[in-house]
CSV table of C-alpha atoms in Angstrom, one decimal:
chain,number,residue,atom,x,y,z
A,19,UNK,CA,58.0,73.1,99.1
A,20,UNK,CA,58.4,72.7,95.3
A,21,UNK,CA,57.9,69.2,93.7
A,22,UNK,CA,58.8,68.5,90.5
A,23,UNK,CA,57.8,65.1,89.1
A,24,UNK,CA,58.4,64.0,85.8
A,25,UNK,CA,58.6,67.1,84.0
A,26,UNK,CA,59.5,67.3,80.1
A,27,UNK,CA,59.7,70.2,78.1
A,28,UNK,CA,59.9,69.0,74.2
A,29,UNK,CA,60.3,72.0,71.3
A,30,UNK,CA,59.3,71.5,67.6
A,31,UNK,CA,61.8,72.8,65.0
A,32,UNK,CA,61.7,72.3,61.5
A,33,UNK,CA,64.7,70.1,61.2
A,34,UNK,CA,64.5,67.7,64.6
A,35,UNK,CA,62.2,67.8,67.7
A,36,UNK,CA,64.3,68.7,71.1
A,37,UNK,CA,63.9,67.6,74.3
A,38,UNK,CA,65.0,71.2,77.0
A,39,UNK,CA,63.5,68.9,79.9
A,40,UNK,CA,63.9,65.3,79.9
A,41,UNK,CA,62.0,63.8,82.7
A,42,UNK,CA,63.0,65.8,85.8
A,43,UNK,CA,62.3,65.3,89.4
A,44,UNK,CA,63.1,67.3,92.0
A,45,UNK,CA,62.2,68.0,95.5
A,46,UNK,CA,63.3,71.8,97.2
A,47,UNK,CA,62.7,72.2,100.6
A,48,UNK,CA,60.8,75.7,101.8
A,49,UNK,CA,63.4,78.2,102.7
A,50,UNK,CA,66.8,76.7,100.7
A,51,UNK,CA,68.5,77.6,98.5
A,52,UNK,CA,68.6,75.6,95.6
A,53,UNK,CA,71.2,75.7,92.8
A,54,UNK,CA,70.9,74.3,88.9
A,55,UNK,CA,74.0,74.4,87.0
A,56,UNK,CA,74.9,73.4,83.5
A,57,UNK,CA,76.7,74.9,80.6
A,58,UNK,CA,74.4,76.8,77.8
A,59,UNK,CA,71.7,74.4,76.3
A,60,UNK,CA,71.6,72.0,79.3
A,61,UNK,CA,68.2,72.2,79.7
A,62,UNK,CA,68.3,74.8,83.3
A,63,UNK,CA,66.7,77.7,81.4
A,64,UNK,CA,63.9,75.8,80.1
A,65,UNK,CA,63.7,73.9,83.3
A,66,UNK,CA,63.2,77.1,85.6
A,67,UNK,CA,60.6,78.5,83.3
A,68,UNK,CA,58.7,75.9,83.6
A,69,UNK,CA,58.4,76.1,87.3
A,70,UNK,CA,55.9,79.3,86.7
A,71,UNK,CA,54.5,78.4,83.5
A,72,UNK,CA,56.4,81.0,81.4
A,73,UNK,CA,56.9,77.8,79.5
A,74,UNK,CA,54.2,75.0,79.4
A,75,UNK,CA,56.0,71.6,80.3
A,76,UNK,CA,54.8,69.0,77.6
A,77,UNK,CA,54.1,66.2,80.3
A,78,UNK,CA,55.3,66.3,84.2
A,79,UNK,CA,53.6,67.9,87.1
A,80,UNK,CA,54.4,71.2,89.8
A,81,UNK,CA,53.2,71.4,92.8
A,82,UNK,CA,54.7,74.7,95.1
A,83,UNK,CA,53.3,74.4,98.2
A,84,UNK,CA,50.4,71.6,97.4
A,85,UNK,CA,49.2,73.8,94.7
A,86,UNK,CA,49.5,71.6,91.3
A,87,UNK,CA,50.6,74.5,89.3
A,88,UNK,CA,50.5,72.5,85.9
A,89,UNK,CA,46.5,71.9,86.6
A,90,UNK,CA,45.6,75.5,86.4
A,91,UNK,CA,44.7,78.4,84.0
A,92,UNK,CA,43.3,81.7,83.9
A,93,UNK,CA,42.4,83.8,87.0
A,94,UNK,CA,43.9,81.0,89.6
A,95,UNK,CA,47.4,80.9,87.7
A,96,UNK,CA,47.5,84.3,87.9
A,97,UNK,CA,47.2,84.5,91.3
A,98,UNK,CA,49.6,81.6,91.5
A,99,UNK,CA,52.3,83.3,90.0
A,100,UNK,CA,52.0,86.4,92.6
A,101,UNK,CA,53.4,83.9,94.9
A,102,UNK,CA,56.8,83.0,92.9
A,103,UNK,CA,58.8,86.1,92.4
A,104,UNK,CA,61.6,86.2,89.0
A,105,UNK,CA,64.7,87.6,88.4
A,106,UNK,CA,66.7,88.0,85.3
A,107,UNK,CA,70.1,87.9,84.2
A,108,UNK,CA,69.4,91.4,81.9
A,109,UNK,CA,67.2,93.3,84.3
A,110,UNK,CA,64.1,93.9,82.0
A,111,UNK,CA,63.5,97.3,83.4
A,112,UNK,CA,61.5,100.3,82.0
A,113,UNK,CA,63.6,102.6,80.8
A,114,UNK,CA,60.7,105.6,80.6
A,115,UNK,CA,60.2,104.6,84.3
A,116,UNK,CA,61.8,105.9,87.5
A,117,UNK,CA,62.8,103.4,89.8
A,118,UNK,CA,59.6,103.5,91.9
A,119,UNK,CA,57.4,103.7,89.2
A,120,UNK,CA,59.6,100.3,87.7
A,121,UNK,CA,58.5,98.6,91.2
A,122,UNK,CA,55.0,100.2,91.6
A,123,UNK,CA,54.2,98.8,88.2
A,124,UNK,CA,54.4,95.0,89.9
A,125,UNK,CA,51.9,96.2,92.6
A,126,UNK,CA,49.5,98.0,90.4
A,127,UNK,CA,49.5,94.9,88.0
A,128,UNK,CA,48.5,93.1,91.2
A,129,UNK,CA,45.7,95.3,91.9
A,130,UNK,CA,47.1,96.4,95.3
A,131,UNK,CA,45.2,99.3,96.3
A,132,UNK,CA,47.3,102.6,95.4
A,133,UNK,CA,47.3,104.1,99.3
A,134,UNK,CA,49.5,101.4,100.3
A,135,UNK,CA,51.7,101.1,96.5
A,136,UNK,CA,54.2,104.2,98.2
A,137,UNK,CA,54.7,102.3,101.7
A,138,UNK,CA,55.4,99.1,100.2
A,139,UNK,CA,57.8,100.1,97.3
A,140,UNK,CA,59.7,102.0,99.8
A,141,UNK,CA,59.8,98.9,102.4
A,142,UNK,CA,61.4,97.3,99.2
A,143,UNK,CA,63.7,99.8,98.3
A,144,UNK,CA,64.5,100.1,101.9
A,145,UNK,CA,65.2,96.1,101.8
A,146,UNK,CA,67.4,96.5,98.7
A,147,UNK,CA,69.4,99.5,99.6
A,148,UNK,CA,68.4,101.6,97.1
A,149,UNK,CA,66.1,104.1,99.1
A,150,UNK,CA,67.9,107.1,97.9
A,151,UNK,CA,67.6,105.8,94.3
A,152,UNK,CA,63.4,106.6,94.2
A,153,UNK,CA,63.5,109.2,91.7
A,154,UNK,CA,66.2,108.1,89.4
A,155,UNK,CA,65.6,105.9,86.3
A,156,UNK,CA,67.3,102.7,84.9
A,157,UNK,CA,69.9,104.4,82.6
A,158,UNK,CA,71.2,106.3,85.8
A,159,UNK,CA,72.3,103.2,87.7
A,160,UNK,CA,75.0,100.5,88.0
A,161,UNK,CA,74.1,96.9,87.1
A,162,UNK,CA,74.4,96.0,90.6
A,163,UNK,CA,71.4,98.6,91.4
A,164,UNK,CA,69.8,97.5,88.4
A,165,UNK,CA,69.4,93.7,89.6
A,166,UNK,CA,68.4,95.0,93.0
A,167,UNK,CA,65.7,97.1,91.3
A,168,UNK,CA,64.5,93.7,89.5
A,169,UNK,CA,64.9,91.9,93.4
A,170,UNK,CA,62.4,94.4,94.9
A,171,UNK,CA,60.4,93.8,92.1
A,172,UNK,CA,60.3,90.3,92.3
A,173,UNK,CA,59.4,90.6,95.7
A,174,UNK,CA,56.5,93.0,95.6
A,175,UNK,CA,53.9,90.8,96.4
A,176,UNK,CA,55.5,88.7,98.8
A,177,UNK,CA,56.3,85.7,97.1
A,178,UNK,CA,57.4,82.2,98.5
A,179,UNK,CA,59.2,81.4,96.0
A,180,UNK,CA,62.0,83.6,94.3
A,181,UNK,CA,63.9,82.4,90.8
A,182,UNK,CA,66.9,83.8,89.7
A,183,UNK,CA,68.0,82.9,85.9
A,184,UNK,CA,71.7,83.9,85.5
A,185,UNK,CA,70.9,86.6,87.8
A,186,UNK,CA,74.6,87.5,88.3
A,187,UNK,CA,76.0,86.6,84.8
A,188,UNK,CA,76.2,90.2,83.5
A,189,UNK,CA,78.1,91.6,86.8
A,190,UNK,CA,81.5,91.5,87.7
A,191,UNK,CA,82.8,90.0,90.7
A,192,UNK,CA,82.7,92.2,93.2
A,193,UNK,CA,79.0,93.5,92.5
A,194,UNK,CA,77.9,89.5,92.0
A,195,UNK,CA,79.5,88.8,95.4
A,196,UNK,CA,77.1,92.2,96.7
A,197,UNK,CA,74.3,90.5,94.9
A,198,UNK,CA,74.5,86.9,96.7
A,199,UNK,CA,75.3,88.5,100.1
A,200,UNK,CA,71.7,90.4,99.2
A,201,UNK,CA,70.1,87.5,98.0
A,202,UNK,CA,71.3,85.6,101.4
A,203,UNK,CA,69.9,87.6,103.7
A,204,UNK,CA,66.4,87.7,101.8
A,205,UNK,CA,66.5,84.1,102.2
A,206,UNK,CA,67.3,84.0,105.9
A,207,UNK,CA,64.9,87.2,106.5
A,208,UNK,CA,61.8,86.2,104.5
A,209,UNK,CA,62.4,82.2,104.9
A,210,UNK,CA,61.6,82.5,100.6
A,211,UNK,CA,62.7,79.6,98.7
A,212,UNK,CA,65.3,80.3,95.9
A,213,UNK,CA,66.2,78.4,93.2
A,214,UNK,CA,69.1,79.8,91.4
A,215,UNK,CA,70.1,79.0,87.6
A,216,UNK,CA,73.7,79.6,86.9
A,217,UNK,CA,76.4,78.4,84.9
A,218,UNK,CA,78.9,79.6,87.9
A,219,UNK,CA,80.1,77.6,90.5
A,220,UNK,CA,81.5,79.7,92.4
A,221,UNK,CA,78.2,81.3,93.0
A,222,UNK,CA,76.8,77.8,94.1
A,223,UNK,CA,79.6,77.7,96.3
A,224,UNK,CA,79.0,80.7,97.9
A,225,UNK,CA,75.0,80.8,99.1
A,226,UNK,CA,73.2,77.6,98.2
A,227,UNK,CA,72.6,74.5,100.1
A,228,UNK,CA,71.8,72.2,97.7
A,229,UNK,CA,72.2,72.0,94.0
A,230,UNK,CA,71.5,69.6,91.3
A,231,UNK,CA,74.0,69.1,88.1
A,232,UNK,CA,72.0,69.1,84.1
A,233,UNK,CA,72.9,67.7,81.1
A,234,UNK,CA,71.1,67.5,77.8
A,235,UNK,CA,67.9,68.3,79.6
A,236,UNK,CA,68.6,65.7,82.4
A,237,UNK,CA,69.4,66.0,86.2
A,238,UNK,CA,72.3,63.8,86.3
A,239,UNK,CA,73.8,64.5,89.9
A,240,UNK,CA,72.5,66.7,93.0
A,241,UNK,CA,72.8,66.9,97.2
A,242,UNK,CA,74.3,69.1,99.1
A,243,UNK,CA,76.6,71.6,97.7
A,244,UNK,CA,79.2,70.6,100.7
A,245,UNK,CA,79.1,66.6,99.4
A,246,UNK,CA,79.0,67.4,95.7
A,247,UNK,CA,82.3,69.4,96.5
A,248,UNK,CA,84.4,67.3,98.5
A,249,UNK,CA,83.0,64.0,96.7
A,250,UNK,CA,81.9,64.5,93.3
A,251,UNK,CA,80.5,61.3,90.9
A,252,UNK,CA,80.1,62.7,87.6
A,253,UNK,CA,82.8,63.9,85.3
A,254,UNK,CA,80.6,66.8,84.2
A,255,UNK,CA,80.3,67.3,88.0
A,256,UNK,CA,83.8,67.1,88.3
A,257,UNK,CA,84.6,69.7,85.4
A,258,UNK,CA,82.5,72.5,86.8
A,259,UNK,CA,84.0,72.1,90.1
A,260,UNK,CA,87.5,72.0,88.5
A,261,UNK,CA,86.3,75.3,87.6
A,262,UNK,CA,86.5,76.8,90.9
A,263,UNK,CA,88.7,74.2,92.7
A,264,UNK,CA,91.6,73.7,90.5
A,265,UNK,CA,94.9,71.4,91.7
A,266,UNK,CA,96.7,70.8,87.7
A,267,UNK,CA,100.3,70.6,88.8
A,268,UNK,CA,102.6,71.5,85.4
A,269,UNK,CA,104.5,68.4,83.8
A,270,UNK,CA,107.2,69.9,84.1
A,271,UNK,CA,107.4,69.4,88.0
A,272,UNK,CA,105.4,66.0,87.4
A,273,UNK,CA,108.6,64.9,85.7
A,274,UNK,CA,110.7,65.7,88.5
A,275,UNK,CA,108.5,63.0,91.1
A,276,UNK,CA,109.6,59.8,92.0
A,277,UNK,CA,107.5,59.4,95.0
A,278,UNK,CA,103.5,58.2,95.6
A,279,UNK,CA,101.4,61.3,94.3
A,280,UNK,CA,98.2,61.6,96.7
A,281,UNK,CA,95.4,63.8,96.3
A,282,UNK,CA,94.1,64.0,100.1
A,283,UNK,CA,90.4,65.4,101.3
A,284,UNK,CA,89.6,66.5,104.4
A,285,UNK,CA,86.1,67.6,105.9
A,286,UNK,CA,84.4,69.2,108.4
A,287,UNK,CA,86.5,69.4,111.7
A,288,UNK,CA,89.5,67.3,110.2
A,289,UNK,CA,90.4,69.5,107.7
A,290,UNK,CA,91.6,72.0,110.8
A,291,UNK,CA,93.4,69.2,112.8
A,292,UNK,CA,96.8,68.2,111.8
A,293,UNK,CA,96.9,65.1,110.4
A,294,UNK,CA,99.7,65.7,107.8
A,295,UNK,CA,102.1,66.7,110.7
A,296,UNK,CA,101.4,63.5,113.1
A,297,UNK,CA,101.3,61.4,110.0
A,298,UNK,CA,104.7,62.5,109.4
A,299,UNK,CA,106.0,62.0,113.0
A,300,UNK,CA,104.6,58.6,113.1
A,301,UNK,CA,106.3,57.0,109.9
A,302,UNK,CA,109.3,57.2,108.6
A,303,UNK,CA,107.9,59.3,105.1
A,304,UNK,CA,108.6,63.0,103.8
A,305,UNK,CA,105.6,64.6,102.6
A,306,UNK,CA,106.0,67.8,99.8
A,307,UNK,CA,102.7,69.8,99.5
A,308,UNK,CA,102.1,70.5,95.9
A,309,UNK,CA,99.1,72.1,96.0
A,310,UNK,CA,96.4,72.4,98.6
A,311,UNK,CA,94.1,74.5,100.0
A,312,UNK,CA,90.9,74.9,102.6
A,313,UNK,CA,87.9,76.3,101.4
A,314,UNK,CA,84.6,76.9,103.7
A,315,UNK,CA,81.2,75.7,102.0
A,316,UNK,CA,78.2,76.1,104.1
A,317,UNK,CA,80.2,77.3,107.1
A,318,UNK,CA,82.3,73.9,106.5
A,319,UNK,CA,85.5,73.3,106.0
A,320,UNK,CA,86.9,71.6,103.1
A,321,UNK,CA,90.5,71.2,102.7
A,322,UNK,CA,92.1,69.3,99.2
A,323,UNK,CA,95.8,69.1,99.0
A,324,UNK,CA,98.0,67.4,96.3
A,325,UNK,CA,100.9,65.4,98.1
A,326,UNK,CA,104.3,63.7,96.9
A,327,UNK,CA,104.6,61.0,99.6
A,328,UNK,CA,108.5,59.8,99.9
A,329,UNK,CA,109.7,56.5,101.7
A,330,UNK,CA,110.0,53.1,101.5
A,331,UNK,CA,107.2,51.5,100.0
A,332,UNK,CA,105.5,49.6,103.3
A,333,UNK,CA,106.1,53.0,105.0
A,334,UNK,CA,104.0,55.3,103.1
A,335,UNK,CA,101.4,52.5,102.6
A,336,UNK,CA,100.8,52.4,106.3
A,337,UNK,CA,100.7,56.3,106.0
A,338,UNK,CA,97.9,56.5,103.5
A,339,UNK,CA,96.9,53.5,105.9
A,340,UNK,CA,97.1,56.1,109.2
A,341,UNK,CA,95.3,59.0,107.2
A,342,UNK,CA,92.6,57.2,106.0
A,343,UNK,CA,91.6,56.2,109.9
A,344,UNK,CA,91.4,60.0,110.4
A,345,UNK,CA,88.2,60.1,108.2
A,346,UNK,CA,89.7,61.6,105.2
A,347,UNK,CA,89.8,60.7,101.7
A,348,UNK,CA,93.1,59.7,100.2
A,349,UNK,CA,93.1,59.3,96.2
A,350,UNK,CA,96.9,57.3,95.1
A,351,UNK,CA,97.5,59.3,91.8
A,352,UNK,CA,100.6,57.8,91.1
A,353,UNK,CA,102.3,55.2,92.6
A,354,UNK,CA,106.2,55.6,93.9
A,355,UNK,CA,108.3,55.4,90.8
């Protein structure tokens, strides 16, 4: 488990003093996946770094697994740093080195005895899907091969814990989408803890189970990646998820309305039932889908659709009335015109 308490990270400049961490806590549970989004200068850099020391938080404690992290030096936070594995958004390979020699390097920094340096690195390759890739160097591969060099790297030494900054910001879709399936099955394989900095929600969508929303250094929102989707607080919160979710209808068929404009939620097992269909058998309204969709976080369903609700007034009242007893959301955007 990592616990962050109070943690602040202030820098010095020559013109103002700024705060990259502004009094942070944070509990991850051993074995999630942990997302921490924000835009560029939100603090989720500075924030991660912490969490092994690359950076030295200026007040705040870190305890991974019991271990107070922020308490030690020398030899012992070396060997405390074995334990949390890093990735990076640019690889930081050696070009002059082949593959192997790239992950052997992690092992023989680690003073792991050099009979077993050729089985492990070729457990890890094996792991990553690279084994045929041994003898090649950096310049010769994809940057989807690339980041599962750095992966196998990371994991040489059998970390608990495995941080990701921007780990998928330099690949294109498909190879991030290869990446996250990889990163997914470490997880479930190695029960490793990963805490993953992106500015990408559709990446949070796709393997985390919780996730925590910065600003200007703060945490200013997190739970669980399902709730933050289907019930989001803050409008930064909202914005990122707009990102991904997006239900802007043109004004030029807003115009054309003149019934109750709904925006209508449904989770879990609701959002495959069909509610819009009875509701429109029961009362004497016509629905017209403007938008909508049903998208599956964490193996749940989450359907969102926009809906022009026509009728007399009392009628599509007791509609939004009927829908709401169904345990889904109804938002009234606009009332009948």
């Amino acid at each position: 488990m990592i616990q962050i308490q109070h943690l602040s990270k202030v820098y010095q400049t020559k013109e103002k003093v700024v705060k990259g961490v502004d009094d942070v806590s944070l509990d991850i549970e051993t074995g999630e996946i942990f997302g921490i989004v924000g835009y560029s200068g939100a603090g989720k850099s500075s924030l991660i770094r912490c969490l092994n020391l690359l950076e030295t938080p200026t007040s705040g404690t870190i305890l991974i697994d019991d271990v107070n992290l922020t308490k030690l030096s020398g030899v012992k936070l070396r060997q405390a740093r074995l334990k949390i594995g890093m990735i990076f958004q640019h690889f930081y390979l050696i070009s002059q080195k082949t593959i192997f020699e790239n992950i052997a390097f992690a092992l023989q920094a680690a003073k792991m005895p050099s009979n077993k340096i050729e089985t492990r690195v070729m457990e890890l390759l094996e792991m990553v899907g690279l084994s045929e890739k041994r003898d090649v160097y950096p310049a010769q591969l994809s940057g989807g091969q690339k980041q599962r060099v750095g992966i196998a790297r990371a994991l040489a030494n059998n970390p608990s814990v495995l941080l990701c900054d921007e780990a998928t910001s330099a690949l294109d879709p498909n190879t991030t989408m290869s990446i996250l399936r990889l990163l997914k099955k470490i997880n479930k394989e190695l029960n490793i803890t990963i805490v993953l900095i992106t500015h990408e929600m559709n990446v949070v969508k796709e393997i985390c189970d919780r996730m925590a929303i910065m600003q200007d250094g703060k945490v200013i929102e997190e739970g669980q990646v399902y709730d933050i989707f289907s019930n989001p607080v803050q409008p930064l919160t909202k914005e990122f998820i707009s990102s991904v979710v997006s239900y802007e209808i043109p004004d030029t068929v807003m115009s054309t309305l003149a019934g109750t404009l709904v925006k209508i939620t449904f989770k879990g097992e609701v959002a495959m039932e069909g509610v819009i269909s009875d509701t429109m058998q029961k009362y004497r309204v016509k629905g017209n889908f403007l938008h909508g969709s049903i998208e599956y976080i964490q193996e749940r369903a989450l359907g969102i659709f926009l809906m022009e609700l026509q009728g007399e007034c009392d009628e599509v009242e007791q509609a939004i009335a009927y829908i709401l007893e169904q345990n889904a959301q109804v938002e009234v955007i606009r009332q009948h015109v």
